[in-house]
Amino acid sequence: MRILLVLAHPLEDSFAASIAETARRTLTANGHTVDLLDLYREDFDPRLSESERARYFAPDYDPAEAEPFVSRLKQADGIILVFPQWWFNFPAILKGFFDRVFVPGVAFENDPAGGRIQPRLGNIRLFWAFTTTGSPWWVVNLYMGNPVRRLLKRGIAAFCAKGLDFRMVNLHDMDRADEDKRRAHVARVEKLVGRI
């Protein structure tokens, strides 16, 4: 399986980077091809340009401004996202990745009559996310309603591909997580990814 592994964290020595490296190493050891897309290291520009937005609903949308990222998405069989949640949401660079790469003609087709959009990422069979939050479980789930999971599962994944394997694994209360809790999370990621 060819996995697009997307890392969205500005620090090279972050916990997110160690999770991405664990996933990359485990996938590679199991014979998968991994395309590591470190959005910060590759200097991805998350800003949707004026011209991109102006033609967003035009027939035959041309995603040329977001190449080669679009090509990498089209070549993948699965996507694994690794990112922290900030303010109960994606980092801005990851949101921009969705805005500029998951576009009409690539991830979905707009219905000209205004109906439901049609998924186009039939190549994607797996859509996983490994993330962290500074807040405890109860704040994320009970108070906030787990907005990132809802956006990923019901929005992006469901609108762009059908019948895929969706999973989101979160380390809550990251700001107070000791080394034992962090090591246990890394081991959990390694075990889960090892089943792919």
Coordinates of C-alpha atoms in Angstrom, one line a residue:
M1 CA 0.0 0.0 0.0
R2 CA 1.2 3.5 -0.8
I3 CA 0.7 5.8 2.2
L4 CA 0.7 9.6 2.1
L5 CA 2.0 10.4 5.6
V6 CA 1.2 14.1 6.3
L7 CA 3.0 15.8 9.3
A8 CA 1.8 19.3 10.4
H9 CA 4.0 20.6 13.2
P10 CA 6.5 23.5 13.0
L11 CA 9.1 21.9 15.3
E12 CA 11.3 19.2 13.9
D13 CA 11.8 17.6 17.3
S14 CA 8.1 17.6 18.3
F15 CA 6.2 14.7 19.7
A16 CA 4.2 14.8 16.5
A17 CA 7.4 14.3 14.5
S18 CA 8.3 11.3 16.6
I19 CA 4.8 9.8 16.0
A20 CA 5.2 10.4 12.2
E21 CA 8.6 8.7 12.3
T22 CA 7.2 5.7 14.2
A23 CA 4.5 5.4 11.6
R24 CA 6.9 5.7 8.7
R25 CA 9.4 3.2 10.1
T26 CA 6.7 0.7 11.0
L27 CA 4.9 1.0 7.6
T28 CA 8.2 0.7 5.7
A29 CA 9.2 -2.4 7.8
N30 CA 5.9 -4.0 6.8
G31 CA 6.6 -3.5 3.0
H32 CA 4.5 -0.4 2.4
T33 CA 5.6 2.6 0.4
V34 CA 5.6 5.8 2.5
D35 CA 5.5 9.3 1.0
L36 CA 6.3 11.6 4.0
L37 CA 4.9 15.0 3.4
D38 CA 6.2 17.3 6.2
L39 CA 4.1 20.5 5.4
Y40 CA 6.5 22.8 7.2
R41 CA 9.8 21.3 5.9
E42 CA 8.4 21.4 2.4
D43 CA 7.3 25.0 2.8
F44 CA 3.7 24.3 1.9
D45 CA 1.8 27.6 1.4
P46 CA -1.6 27.1 3.1
R47 CA -3.1 30.3 1.6
L48 CA -5.8 29.7 -1.0
S49 CA -5.0 32.2 -3.7
E50 CA -7.5 34.6 -5.2
S51 CA -7.3 32.8 -8.6
E52 CA -7.9 29.4 -6.9
R53 CA -11.0 30.7 -5.1
A54 CA -12.3 32.5 -8.1
R55 CA -12.5 29.4 -10.2
Y56 CA -13.4 26.9 -7.4
F57 CA -16.9 26.2 -8.8
A58 CA -16.0 26.5 -12.5
P59 CA -16.1 23.3 -14.6
D60 CA -12.7 21.6 -15.0
Y61 CA -11.1 23.3 -12.0
D62 CA -7.3 23.3 -12.6
P63 CA -5.3 22.5 -9.4
A64 CA -2.0 23.4 -11.0
E65 CA -1.1 25.9 -8.2
A66 CA -1.1 23.1 -5.7
E67 CA 1.2 20.7 -7.6
P68 CA 3.0 18.5 -6.7
F69 CA 0.9 18.0 -3.6
V70 CA -2.2 17.1 -5.7
S71 CA -0.2 14.4 -7.6
R72 CA 1.0 12.9 -4.3
L73 CA -2.6 12.6 -3.0
K74 CA -3.8 11.0 -6.3
Q75 CA -1.0 8.4 -6.1
A76 CA -1.8 7.4 -2.5
D77 CA -3.8 4.3 -1.4
G78 CA -4.1 5.7 2.1
I79 CA -3.6 8.8 4.2
I80 CA -2.2 9.2 7.7
L81 CA -2.3 12.6 9.2
V82 CA -0.1 13.5 12.3
F83 CA -0.8 16.9 13.9
P84 CA -1.6 18.6 17.2
Q85 CA -5.0 20.1 17.8
W86 CA -4.8 23.8 18.6
W87 CA -7.9 25.6 19.8
F88 CA -9.9 22.4 19.1
N89 CA -9.0 22.5 15.4
F90 CA -6.4 21.8 12.8
P91 CA -3.1 23.7 12.6
A92 CA -3.6 26.4 9.9
I93 CA -1.1 24.7 7.6
L94 CA -3.1 21.5 7.6
K95 CA -6.4 23.4 7.1
G96 CA -4.8 25.1 4.1
F97 CA -3.7 21.7 2.8
F98 CA -7.3 20.6 2.7
D99 CA -8.4 23.9 1.2
R100 CA -5.8 23.8 -1.6
V101 CA -5.3 20.1 -2.3
F102 CA -8.7 18.5 -1.6
V103 CA -10.3 20.4 -4.4
P104 CA -12.9 19.9 -7.1
G105 CA -11.8 17.4 -9.7
V106 CA -9.4 15.8 -7.2
A107 CA -11.2 15.0 -4.0
F108 CA -14.8 15.6 -5.1
E109 CA -17.0 16.9 -7.9
N110 CA -19.4 19.7 -7.3
D111 CA -23.0 19.1 -8.4
P112 CA -23.9 21.9 -10.7
A113 CA -27.5 21.7 -9.6
G114 CA -26.5 22.4 -6.0
G115 CA -26.9 18.8 -4.7
R116 CA -24.5 16.6 -2.8
I117 CA -20.9 16.6 -3.9
Q118 CA -19.6 13.4 -5.4
P119 CA -16.5 11.7 -3.9
R120 CA -13.5 11.4 -6.3
L121 CA -10.8 9.8 -4.1
G122 CA -11.6 6.3 -4.9
N123 CA -7.9 5.4 -4.6
I124 CA -8.0 6.1 -0.8
R125 CA -8.9 3.1 1.2
L126 CA -7.4 4.2 4.6
F127 CA -7.8 7.6 6.3
W128 CA -6.2 7.7 9.8
A129 CA -5.2 10.6 12.1
F130 CA -2.8 10.6 15.0
T131 CA -3.2 13.7 17.0
T132 CA -2.8 15.3 20.4
T133 CA -4.7 17.8 22.5
G134 CA -3.7 20.0 25.4
S135 CA -7.1 19.5 27.0
P136 CA -8.3 16.4 28.9
W137 CA -10.6 13.8 27.3
W138 CA -13.8 15.2 28.9
V139 CA -13.2 18.7 27.6
V140 CA -12.6 17.5 24.0
N141 CA -15.4 15.0 24.0
L142 CA -18.1 16.1 26.4
Y143 CA -17.8 19.9 26.3
M144 CA -16.6 20.5 22.7
G145 CA -18.1 17.4 21.0
N146 CA -14.8 16.3 19.5
P147 CA -14.9 18.8 16.5
V148 CA -11.8 17.6 14.8
R149 CA -13.0 14.0 14.6
R150 CA -16.4 15.1 13.3
L151 CA -14.7 17.3 10.6
L152 CA -12.4 14.5 9.5
K153 CA -14.9 11.6 9.5
R154 CA -18.2 13.2 8.5
G155 CA -16.7 16.0 6.4
I156 CA -13.5 15.4 4.6
A157 CA -13.3 11.6 4.6
A158 CA -17.0 11.0 3.9
F159 CA -17.3 13.6 1.2
C160 CA -14.1 12.6 -0.6
A161 CA -14.0 8.8 -0.5
K162 CA -16.5 5.9 0.0
G163 CA -16.0 2.8 2.2
L164 CA -12.7 3.7 3.6
D165 CA -11.1 2.7 6.9
F166 CA -11.3 5.7 9.2
R167 CA -9.5 5.9 12.5
M168 CA -8.5 8.8 14.8
V169 CA -6.2 8.2 17.8
N170 CA -5.7 11.1 20.2
L171 CA -3.4 11.6 23.1
H172 CA -5.4 13.9 25.4
D173 CA -3.9 16.2 28.1
M174 CA -0.6 16.3 26.2
D175 CA 0.7 19.3 28.1
R176 CA 0.7 17.2 31.3
A177 CA 1.7 13.9 29.8
D178 CA 4.7 12.4 31.4
E179 CA 7.3 10.2 29.6
D180 CA 5.5 7.0 30.5
K181 CA 2.2 8.2 29.0
R182 CA 4.1 9.4 25.9
R183 CA 5.9 6.2 25.4
A184 CA 2.7 4.2 25.8
H185 CA 1.1 6.4 23.1
V186 CA 4.0 5.8 20.7
A187 CA 3.7 2.0 21.4
R188 CA 0.0 2.2 20.7
V189 CA 0.6 4.0 17.3
E190 CA 3.3 1.4 16.4
K191 CA 1.0 -1.5 17.2
L192 CA -1.9 0.0 15.2
V193 CA 0.1 0.9 12.2
G194 CA 1.7 -2.5 12.3
R195 CA -1.7 -4.0 11.5
I196 CA -2.0 -2.1 8.2

